[in-house]
Amino acid sequence: MTVRSSDNQDEHYKDAKSSYFNLPALDVSEAFPQATPASIFPPCTSDYYQLDDLLTPEEQGLRMKVRECMEKEIAPIMAKYWEKAEFPFHVVPKLGALGIAGGTIKGYGCPGVSITANAICAAEIARVDASCSTFILVHSSLGMLTISIGGSEAQKQKYLPSLSQLKTIACWGLTEPDYGSDASSLKTTATKVDGGWILEGQKRWIGNSTFADVLVIFARNTTTNQINTFLVMKDAPGLQATKIENKIGLRIVQNGDIVLKRVFVPDEDRLPGINSFQDTNKVHYPWETDGPILGFLVAYSLTALCKQVLAASRLMVAWQPIGISMGVYDMCHRYLKERKQFGAPLAAFQLTQQKLVCMLGNIQAMILVGWRLCKLYDSGKMTPGRVSLGKAWITSKARETTSLGRELLGGNGILTDFLVAKAFCDLEPIYTYEGTYDINTLVAGREITGIASFKPAPSAQRSRL
């Protein structure tokens, strides 16, 4: 047997290819004219129980403003950028013009909207593209909110106005290669030196990190062994952030590995409100302060800060799968009425109607749970267990809903052109971040039983066998 060299093999297979092998793909509207692709986004038919009736006129108006922008500006380009795993920087000014960055933060150019309005915005963005929703949430509900809670007045005045307009971008660096769910054990260190701090360590899975202007970094103070928070500027000497490749979901989001090699941070860029990891029994949720939270400076432990920030961000994340499921349903609803087989629209068949109704029922329940969580937040009755249960349950129902949508679209259910395949993949990281499904159930379980079960019981030194 003659074995060709690799060069000869390439020539052989080149000769075997057809004359049309390298032609560009047909446009989907030409290749499959029977159904409209997601670049022309379908009208919203998924709000069957009319959530709008529960919203204020201001919340309704903001919802429609965000929906219009997403359908017009993002829907036509999302599949292209998702496939390339690239970020569409040219749409950032358009997202900034919506005036939603900063969410519930009052002052400093931030919108100061209700928690419900903030949640509705997260859902409306995710309905069209989950990556854009994650980009905003990382920037706003994590990065900006941490500065607004733990930062000094000078820091808030310096950073929040430009962040609120998306003229500058933030990321939030807590997770490390060795510490995900167990983030409080992080190893990145901060060593005090004259005029500032030296940061050493690594972070992983940090959204927006490859292009963020302001990196909110959590590090362990080598003197106190407590965790402090620092603002690291883009291109600081010793800082490196590189893109994580080969993701199957949220491909537009630029998740990065951050490496900090003797990065100097001046004293004025350490957040003074975060001084201790130890629980000081001053766990302040926004509703527990005597005055407006944004003007209230308290020495937060990391536990306190994370409880406050994550209570809000986990609630926002719970609304992402609601929006994703709505978009999937809207796409399926239109597709089933357009696509014909056996001489009739797919929507005319009993099996497809049953699946469509199951999806719609899931969505109504998800919306009502999400809305109720917002009201609990407003009334001061939100607890870590309640928001964790909501996030876990909603994401699990969203998985079921998108899976049904994938079935309904048949072969087109694996194409990003028709949204469902992309949404199916985008939901997987959301199912995991802001607390995995299992961790969130344990948070709720601890609250309802009074027993923490996060760590396994210590094993006996000697086996009884």
Short mmCIF file of C-alpha atoms in Angstrom, two decimals:
data_model
loop_
_atom_site.label_atom_id
_atom_site.label_comp_id
_atom_site.label_asym_id
_atom_site.label_seq_id
_atom_site.Cartn_x
_atom_site.Cartn_y
_atom_site.Cartn_z
CA MET A 1 0.00 0.00 0.00
CA THR A 2 1.32 3.41 -0.97
CA VAL A 3 0.98 6.05 1.73
CA ARG A 4 0.82 9.56 0.34
CA SER A 5 2.49 12.42 2.12
CA SER A 6 0.16 14.95 3.72
CA ASP A 7 0.86 17.35 0.84
CA ASN A 8 -0.08 14.71 -1.72
CA GLN A 9 -3.24 13.85 0.22
CA ASP A 10 -4.30 17.48 0.17
CA GLU A 11 -3.80 17.60 -3.60
CA HIS A 12 -5.71 14.34 -4.04
CA TYR A 13 -8.74 15.53 -2.09
CA LYS A 14 -8.58 18.92 -3.77
CA ASP A 15 -8.98 17.19 -7.11
CA ALA A 16 -11.89 15.11 -5.73
CA LYS A 17 -13.92 18.17 -4.71
CA SER A 18 -16.72 19.42 -6.89
CA SER A 19 -16.53 22.69 -8.79
CA TYR A 20 -19.13 24.17 -6.44
CA PHE A 21 -17.57 22.88 -3.20
CA ASN A 22 -16.41 26.31 -2.01
CA LEU A 23 -19.47 28.31 -3.05
CA PRO A 24 -21.05 30.36 -0.25
CA ALA A 25 -24.14 28.95 1.46
CA LEU A 26 -27.54 29.94 0.19
CA ASP A 27 -29.24 32.65 2.18
CA VAL A 28 -31.67 30.95 4.55
CA SER A 29 -34.63 32.82 3.07
CA GLU A 30 -33.76 31.35 -0.32
CA ALA A 31 -32.85 27.89 0.96
CA PHE A 32 -35.96 27.60 3.12
CA PRO A 33 -38.60 30.09 2.00
CA GLN A 34 -41.46 28.47 3.92
CA ALA A 35 -40.60 30.03 7.30
CA THR A 36 -39.26 33.41 8.42
CA PRO A 37 -35.82 33.38 10.15
CA ALA A 38 -35.19 35.01 13.52
CA SER A 39 -33.34 37.93 11.90
CA ILE A 40 -36.86 39.22 11.34
CA PHE A 41 -37.97 38.69 14.91
CA PRO A 42 -41.49 37.38 15.56
CA PRO A 43 -44.08 39.43 17.46
CA CYS A 44 -44.51 38.65 21.15
CA THR A 45 -47.27 36.06 21.65
CA SER A 46 -45.84 34.49 24.82
CA ASP A 47 -47.28 36.92 27.41
CA TYR A 48 -50.54 34.97 27.54
CA TYR A 49 -51.57 36.09 31.03
CA GLN A 50 -50.76 39.72 30.20
CA LEU A 51 -47.93 40.68 32.54
CA ASP A 52 -48.33 44.26 31.31
CA ASP A 53 -51.40 44.57 33.54
CA LEU A 54 -49.12 44.14 36.58
CA LEU A 55 -46.66 46.82 35.45
CA THR A 56 -46.70 50.57 35.94
CA PRO A 57 -46.98 52.76 32.82
CA GLU A 58 -43.26 53.59 33.21
CA GLU A 59 -42.35 49.90 33.34
CA GLN A 60 -44.55 49.16 30.33
CA GLY A 61 -42.92 51.97 28.35
CA LEU A 62 -39.40 50.82 29.18
CA ARG A 63 -40.33 47.26 28.22
CA MET A 64 -41.47 48.33 24.76
CA LYS A 65 -38.47 50.62 24.29
CA VAL A 66 -36.04 47.76 24.99
CA ARG A 67 -38.05 45.30 22.87
CA GLU A 68 -38.05 47.63 19.88
CA CYS A 69 -34.30 48.20 20.09
CA MET A 70 -33.51 44.50 20.41
CA GLU A 71 -35.75 43.44 17.53
CA LYS A 72 -34.47 46.20 15.26
CA GLU A 73 -30.77 46.40 16.12
CA ILE A 74 -29.74 43.01 17.52
CA ALA A 75 -31.97 40.38 15.89
CA PRO A 76 -30.56 40.90 12.35
CA ILE A 77 -26.93 40.40 13.46
CA MET A 78 -27.03 38.02 16.44
CA ALA A 79 -26.59 34.69 14.58
CA LYS A 80 -23.57 36.02 12.67
CA TYR A 81 -21.76 37.20 15.80
CA TRP A 82 -22.79 34.12 17.79
CA GLU A 83 -21.32 31.82 15.13
CA LYS A 84 -18.05 33.79 15.11
CA ALA A 85 -18.01 34.10 18.92
CA GLU A 86 -17.32 37.81 18.50
CA PHE A 87 -18.78 40.81 20.29
CA PRO A 88 -20.67 43.46 18.24
CA PHE A 89 -19.02 46.55 19.66
CA HIS A 90 -20.88 48.82 17.24
CA VAL A 91 -24.19 48.21 19.07
CA VAL A 92 -22.89 49.31 22.49
CA PRO A 93 -23.86 52.98 21.95
CA LYS A 94 -27.37 51.86 20.98
CA LEU A 95 -27.66 49.79 24.15
CA GLY A 96 -26.27 52.72 26.12
CA ALA A 97 -28.93 55.01 24.66
CA LEU A 98 -31.62 52.83 26.27
CA GLY A 99 -30.58 54.26 29.65
CA ILE A 100 -30.84 50.96 31.52
CA ALA A 101 -27.25 50.44 32.73
CA GLY A 102 -27.09 50.91 36.47
CA GLY A 103 -30.65 49.66 36.86
CA THR A 104 -31.91 50.42 40.36
CA ILE A 105 -28.94 52.63 41.33
CA LYS A 106 -30.09 56.18 42.06
CA GLY A 107 -27.95 59.16 41.14
CA TYR A 108 -24.61 59.36 39.35
CA GLY A 109 -26.41 59.33 35.97
CA CYS A 110 -28.00 55.95 36.69
CA PRO A 111 -31.68 55.35 35.85
CA GLY A 112 -32.86 54.40 39.36
CA VAL A 113 -35.69 52.23 38.02
CA SER A 114 -37.71 49.73 40.04
CA ILE A 115 -36.39 46.20 40.50
CA THR A 116 -39.34 45.03 38.37
CA ALA A 117 -38.36 47.36 35.51
CA ASN A 118 -34.78 46.14 35.76
CA ALA A 119 -35.96 42.51 35.60
CA ILE A 120 -38.25 43.18 32.64
CA CYS A 121 -35.33 44.77 30.76
CA ALA A 122 -33.20 41.68 31.41
CA ALA A 123 -35.97 39.45 30.04
CA GLU A 124 -36.65 41.59 26.96
CA ILE A 125 -32.97 41.63 26.02
CA ALA A 126 -32.65 37.87 26.60
CA ARG A 127 -35.79 37.23 24.54
CA VAL A 128 -33.81 38.26 21.46
CA ASP A 129 -30.25 37.51 22.56
CA ALA A 130 -29.09 36.06 25.89
CA SER A 131 -25.48 37.13 25.31
CA CYS A 132 -26.43 40.82 25.20
CA SER A 133 -28.44 40.33 28.36
CA THR A 134 -25.46 38.75 30.12
CA PHE A 135 -23.17 41.56 28.93
CA ILE A 136 -25.49 44.13 30.55
CA LEU A 137 -26.01 42.13 33.74
CA VAL A 138 -22.29 41.61 34.37
CA HIS A 139 -21.61 45.28 33.72
CA SER A 140 -24.57 46.66 35.65
CA SER A 141 -25.89 44.24 38.28
CA LEU A 142 -22.43 43.06 39.34
CA GLY A 143 -19.78 45.62 38.43
CA MET A 144 -21.70 48.87 38.89
CA LEU A 145 -23.72 47.64 41.87
CA THR A 146 -20.56 46.63 43.74
CA ILE A 147 -19.09 50.10 43.25
CA SER A 148 -22.34 51.75 44.33
CA ILE A 149 -22.52 49.66 47.52
CA GLY A 150 -18.88 49.40 48.59
CA GLY A 151 -17.32 52.41 46.93
CA SER A 152 -16.53 55.81 48.39
CA GLU A 153 -18.40 58.88 47.26
CA ALA A 154 -15.39 59.91 45.18
CA GLN A 155 -15.25 56.50 43.50
CA LYS A 156 -18.96 56.58 42.68
CA GLN A 157 -18.66 60.08 41.25
CA LYS A 158 -15.62 59.06 39.21
CA TYR A 159 -16.79 55.75 37.73
CA LEU A 160 -20.57 55.39 37.72
CA PRO A 161 -21.56 58.21 35.30
CA SER A 162 -19.54 56.86 32.36
CA LEU A 163 -20.46 53.27 33.22
CA SER A 164 -24.15 54.20 33.20
CA GLN A 165 -23.83 55.42 29.61
CA LEU A 166 -21.79 52.38 28.53
CA LYS A 167 -18.98 54.75 27.60
CA THR A 168 -16.86 52.55 29.83
CA ILE A 169 -17.44 48.88 30.60
CA ALA A 170 -17.07 46.92 33.85
CA CYS A 171 -16.47 43.29 34.70
CA TRP A 172 -16.62 41.42 38.02
CA GLY A 173 -13.77 39.11 39.01
CA LEU A 174 -14.67 36.71 41.79
CA THR A 175 -14.46 33.17 40.31
CA GLU A 176 -11.06 31.49 40.10
CA PRO A 177 -9.80 28.33 38.36
CA ASP A 178 -9.87 26.39 41.64
CA TYR A 179 -12.85 28.11 43.28
CA GLY A 180 -16.27 28.38 41.63
CA SER A 181 -19.14 27.55 43.97
CA ASP A 182 -16.59 27.74 46.83
CA ALA A 183 -15.62 31.29 45.85
CA SER A 184 -15.05 32.45 49.43
CA SER A 185 -11.87 30.33 49.48
CA LEU A 186 -10.29 32.36 46.67
CA LYS A 187 -6.48 32.59 46.52
CA THR A 188 -5.79 35.85 44.66
CA THR A 189 -3.79 38.02 47.06
CA ALA A 190 -3.51 41.73 47.80
CA THR A 191 -0.33 42.83 49.57
CA LYS A 192 -0.08 46.33 51.05
CA VAL A 193 2.79 48.50 49.79
CA ASP A 194 3.49 52.23 49.93
CA GLY A 195 0.66 54.08 48.21
CA GLY A 196 -1.33 51.01 47.23
CA TRP A 197 -1.55 47.26 46.81
CA ILE A 198 0.07 44.50 44.77
CA LEU A 199 -2.36 41.95 43.35
CA GLU A 200 -1.29 38.42 42.41
CA GLY A 201 -3.50 35.61 41.15
CA GLN A 202 -5.90 34.32 38.53
CA LYS A 203 -9.60 34.66 37.71
CA ARG A 204 -11.63 32.57 35.29
CA TRP A 205 -14.96 32.82 33.44
CA ILE A 206 -15.03 36.59 33.85
CA GLY A 207 -17.51 38.10 31.39
CA ASN A 208 -16.49 41.32 29.58
CA SER A 209 -12.97 40.99 30.98
CA THR A 210 -11.06 41.06 27.69
CA PHE A 211 -12.24 44.60 26.92
CA ALA A 212 -13.48 45.99 30.27
CA ASP A 213 -12.23 49.43 31.25
CA VAL A 214 -12.81 48.79 34.96
CA LEU A 215 -12.19 45.33 36.44
CA VAL A 216 -13.73 44.77 39.88
CA ILE A 217 -11.35 42.26 41.47
CA PHE A 218 -11.75 40.38 44.75
CA ALA A 219 -8.49 39.47 46.51
CA ARG A 220 -7.37 38.24 49.92
CA ASN A 221 -5.56 40.81 52.07
CA THR A 222 -2.30 39.13 53.08
CA THR A 223 -2.19 41.07 56.35
CA THR A 224 -5.72 40.43 57.63
CA ASN A 225 -6.53 37.27 55.60
CA GLN A 226 -9.84 38.95 54.77
CA ILE A 227 -11.15 39.63 51.28
CA ASN A 228 -11.05 43.16 49.88
CA THR A 229 -12.22 44.55 46.56
CA PHE A 230 -10.16 46.57 44.09
CA LEU A 231 -10.75 48.48 40.88
CA VAL A 232 -8.13 47.53 38.31
CA MET A 233 -7.87 49.62 35.17
CA LYS A 234 -7.60 48.21 31.67
CA ASP A 235 -4.00 47.68 30.49
CA ALA A 236 -2.56 48.02 33.99
CA PRO A 237 1.04 46.71 34.00
CA GLY A 238 1.00 43.01 34.86
CA LEU A 239 -2.67 42.55 33.93
CA GLN A 240 -3.68 40.11 31.21
CA ALA A 241 -7.17 38.98 30.15
CA THR A 242 -7.54 36.40 27.39
CA LYS A 243 -10.67 34.98 25.81
CA ILE A 244 -11.91 31.50 26.74
CA GLU A 245 -12.45 29.64 23.47
CA ASN A 246 -14.69 26.76 22.39
CA LYS A 247 -17.85 27.63 24.36
CA ILE A 248 -21.14 26.14 23.18
CA GLY A 249 -23.29 28.83 24.80
CA LEU A 250 -23.36 32.62 25.22
CA ARG A 251 -20.76 32.72 22.48
CA ILE A 252 -21.06 36.49 22.00
CA VAL A 253 -20.08 37.04 25.65
CA GLN A 254 -16.33 37.43 25.94
CA ASN A 255 -15.52 35.31 29.00
CA GLY A 256 -11.89 35.55 29.96
CA ASP A 257 -9.03 34.20 32.01
CA ILE A 258 -7.51 37.03 34.03
CA VAL A 259 -3.88 36.79 35.16
CA LEU A 260 -2.60 39.32 37.69
CA LYS A 261 1.20 39.45 37.99
CA ARG A 262 2.24 42.05 40.55
CA VAL A 263 -0.48 44.46 39.45
CA PHE A 264 -0.24 47.72 41.38
CA VAL A 265 -3.54 49.26 42.51
CA PRO A 266 -3.39 52.69 44.18
CA ASP A 267 -5.08 53.14 47.56
CA GLU A 268 -7.81 55.27 46.01
CA ASP A 269 -8.94 52.29 43.92
CA ARG A 270 -9.63 49.95 46.81
CA LEU A 271 -13.31 49.94 47.73
CA PRO A 272 -13.32 51.19 51.35
CA GLY A 273 -16.70 49.67 52.17
CA ILE A 274 -15.43 46.10 51.86
CA ASN A 275 -13.00 45.43 54.67
CA SER A 276 -13.61 42.00 56.07
CA PHE A 277 -14.61 38.50 55.16
CA GLN A 278 -15.79 37.81 58.68
CA ASP A 279 -19.56 38.02 59.13
CA THR A 280 -20.06 41.18 61.19
CA ASN A 281 -23.82 40.63 61.51
CA LYS A 282 -24.22 43.77 59.41
CA VAL A 283 -25.71 42.02 56.43
CA HIS A 284 -27.46 44.92 54.77
CA TYR A 285 -29.89 44.20 52.01
CA PRO A 286 -31.11 47.38 50.25
CA TRP A 287 -34.35 47.30 52.21
CA GLU A 288 -32.66 47.04 55.62
CA THR A 289 -30.82 50.37 55.74
CA ASP A 290 -32.03 53.41 57.61
CA GLY A 291 -31.48 55.60 54.57
CA PRO A 292 -30.96 55.23 50.83
CA ILE A 293 -28.50 52.39 50.28
CA LEU A 294 -26.40 54.30 47.78
CA GLY A 295 -25.54 57.00 50.28
CA PHE A 296 -25.04 54.59 53.16
CA LEU A 297 -21.43 53.53 53.71
CA VAL A 298 -20.84 50.55 55.94
CA ALA A 299 -17.88 48.25 56.46
CA TYR A 300 -19.15 45.25 54.52
CA SER A 301 -17.75 41.80 54.84
CA LEU A 302 -17.44 39.93 51.56
CA THR A 303 -20.31 37.78 52.78
CA ALA A 304 -22.47 40.85 53.26
CA LEU A 305 -21.52 42.38 49.93
CA CYS A 306 -22.07 39.17 48.00
CA LYS A 307 -25.41 38.59 49.67
CA GLN A 308 -26.53 42.06 48.70
CA VAL A 309 -25.11 42.08 45.17
CA LEU A 310 -26.03 38.48 44.43
CA ALA A 311 -29.56 38.89 45.80
CA ALA A 312 -30.15 41.50 43.11
CA SER A 313 -28.10 39.87 40.34
CA ARG A 314 -29.53 36.39 40.97
CA LEU A 315 -33.00 37.88 40.66
CA MET A 316 -31.99 39.48 37.36
CA VAL A 317 -30.51 36.20 36.15
CA ALA A 318 -33.77 34.43 37.02
CA TRP A 319 -35.47 36.68 34.46
CA GLN A 320 -33.01 35.77 31.70
CA PRO A 321 -34.44 32.26 31.13
CA ILE A 322 -37.91 33.79 31.22
CA GLY A 323 -36.93 36.03 28.30
CA ILE A 324 -35.15 33.21 26.48
CA SER A 325 -38.22 30.97 26.77
CA MET A 326 -40.48 33.76 25.54
CA GLY A 327 -38.33 34.23 22.45
CA VAL A 328 -38.31 30.49 21.76
CA TYR A 329 -42.08 30.29 22.08
CA ASP A 330 -42.60 33.35 19.87
CA MET A 331 -40.36 31.78 17.22
CA CYS A 332 -42.12 28.40 17.41
CA HIS A 333 -45.58 29.99 17.31
CA ARG A 334 -44.82 31.77 14.04
CA TYR A 335 -42.89 28.85 12.54
CA LEU A 336 -45.64 26.30 13.16
CA LYS A 337 -48.17 28.51 11.41
CA GLU A 338 -45.87 29.07 8.41
CA ARG A 339 -44.34 25.63 7.94
CA LYS A 340 -46.57 23.11 6.13
CA GLN A 341 -46.38 19.33 5.90
CA PHE A 342 -48.97 16.83 4.71
CA GLY A 343 -50.93 19.69 3.23
CA ALA A 344 -51.45 21.60 6.49
CA PRO A 345 -49.56 23.99 8.80
CA LEU A 346 -47.67 22.20 11.56
CA ALA A 347 -49.79 24.21 14.00
CA ALA A 348 -52.84 22.19 12.90
CA PHE A 349 -51.54 18.93 14.37
CA GLN A 350 -52.48 17.78 17.87
CA LEU A 351 -48.95 16.87 18.95
CA THR A 352 -47.54 20.26 18.04
CA GLN A 353 -50.38 22.10 19.76
CA GLN A 354 -49.86 20.06 22.92
CA LYS A 355 -46.14 20.92 23.04
CA LEU A 356 -46.79 24.57 22.26
CA VAL A 357 -49.35 24.82 25.08
CA CYS A 358 -46.96 23.08 27.50
CA MET A 359 -44.31 25.68 26.63
CA LEU A 360 -46.79 28.51 27.10
CA GLY A 361 -47.91 27.20 30.49
CA ASN A 362 -44.31 26.96 31.68
CA ILE A 363 -43.68 30.54 30.62
CA GLN A 364 -46.71 31.94 32.44
CA ALA A 365 -45.65 30.18 35.66
CA MET A 366 -42.08 31.41 35.25
CA ILE A 367 -43.23 34.99 34.71
CA LEU A 368 -45.44 34.95 37.78
CA VAL A 369 -42.68 33.49 39.99
CA GLY A 370 -40.27 36.13 38.68
CA TRP A 371 -42.78 38.92 39.26
CA ARG A 372 -43.48 37.70 42.80
CA LEU A 373 -39.74 37.67 43.57
CA CYS A 374 -39.60 41.34 42.52
CA LYS A 375 -42.44 42.18 44.88
CA LEU A 376 -40.75 40.30 47.74
CA TYR A 377 -37.59 42.30 47.03
CA ASP A 378 -39.54 45.57 47.12
CA SER A 379 -41.26 44.71 50.40
CA GLY A 380 -38.09 43.56 52.16
CA LYS A 381 -39.13 39.90 52.27
CA MET A 382 -36.55 38.61 49.83
CA THR A 383 -34.26 35.98 51.32
CA PRO A 384 -31.33 34.06 49.80
CA GLY A 385 -33.42 30.89 49.84
CA ARG A 386 -36.35 32.45 48.02
CA VAL A 387 -34.31 33.95 45.21
CA SER A 388 -32.20 30.80 44.90
CA LEU A 389 -35.28 28.59 44.65
CA GLY A 390 -36.68 30.94 42.01
CA LYS A 391 -33.51 30.92 39.92
CA ALA A 392 -33.15 27.13 40.15
CA TRP A 393 -36.79 26.36 39.31
CA ILE A 394 -37.10 28.91 36.50
CA THR A 395 -33.93 27.72 34.76
CA SER A 396 -35.06 24.09 34.97
CA LYS A 397 -38.44 24.96 33.44
CA ALA A 398 -36.71 27.01 30.75
CA ARG A 399 -34.61 23.99 29.83
CA GLU A 400 -37.78 21.95 29.40
CA THR A 401 -39.38 24.72 27.34
CA THR A 402 -36.46 25.21 24.96
CA SER A 403 -36.14 21.45 24.54
CA LEU A 404 -39.75 21.28 23.39
CA GLY A 405 -39.07 24.17 21.02
CA ARG A 406 -36.11 22.30 19.58
CA GLU A 407 -38.37 19.35 18.86
CA LEU A 408 -41.05 21.48 17.24
CA LEU A 409 -38.69 23.00 14.69
CA GLY A 410 -37.37 19.65 13.50
CA GLY A 411 -34.21 20.02 11.42
CA ASN A 412 -34.39 23.80 11.61
CA GLY A 413 -34.21 23.43 15.39
CA ILE A 414 -30.44 22.93 15.11
CA LEU A 415 -29.86 26.10 13.06
CA THR A 416 -29.07 29.43 14.70
CA ASP A 417 -31.06 31.09 11.89
CA PHE A 418 -34.26 30.09 13.68
CA LEU A 419 -33.14 31.13 17.19
CA VAL A 420 -34.09 27.96 19.06
CA ALA A 421 -30.74 26.15 18.68
CA LYS A 422 -28.87 29.24 19.87
CA ALA A 423 -31.26 29.73 22.79
CA PHE A 424 -30.96 26.03 23.66
CA CYS A 425 -27.18 26.41 23.97
CA ASP A 426 -27.28 29.84 25.64
CA LEU A 427 -29.47 28.51 28.42
CA GLU A 428 -26.86 25.99 29.58
CA PRO A 429 -24.36 28.47 31.07
CA ILE A 430 -27.25 30.40 32.64
CA TYR A 431 -28.40 27.17 34.28
CA THR A 432 -24.94 27.07 35.86
CA TYR A 433 -23.84 30.63 36.65
CA GLU A 434 -25.07 32.74 39.58
CA GLY A 435 -25.21 29.47 41.49
CA THR A 436 -25.60 26.09 39.83
CA TYR A 437 -29.00 24.43 40.05
CA ASP A 438 -27.69 22.18 42.83
CA ILE A 439 -26.06 24.96 44.85
CA ASN A 440 -29.22 27.06 44.65
CA THR A 441 -31.32 24.16 45.90
CA LEU A 442 -28.92 23.79 48.83
CA VAL A 443 -29.26 27.50 49.65
CA ALA A 444 -33.04 27.08 49.74
CA GLY A 445 -32.69 23.79 51.61
CA ARG A 446 -30.55 25.39 54.31
CA GLU A 447 -33.14 28.13 54.75
CA ILE A 448 -36.14 25.82 55.10
CA THR A 449 -34.44 23.22 57.33
CA GLY A 450 -31.93 25.33 59.23
CA ILE A 451 -29.22 22.82 58.32
CA ALA A 452 -26.35 23.68 55.96
CA SER A 453 -25.26 20.80 53.72
CA PHE A 454 -22.74 22.42 51.40
CA LYS A 455 -19.71 20.51 52.64
CA PRO A 456 -19.55 16.77 53.19
CA ALA A 457 -19.29 15.61 56.78
CA PRO A 458 -15.66 15.05 57.81
CA SER A 459 -14.69 11.45 57.32
CA ALA A 460 -13.55 9.40 60.28
CA GLN A 461 -9.79 9.13 60.62
CA ARG A 462 -10.12 5.38 61.00
CA SER A 463 -12.50 3.17 59.10
CA ARG A 464 -14.84 1.10 61.26
CA LEU A 465 -14.13 -1.78 58.91
#
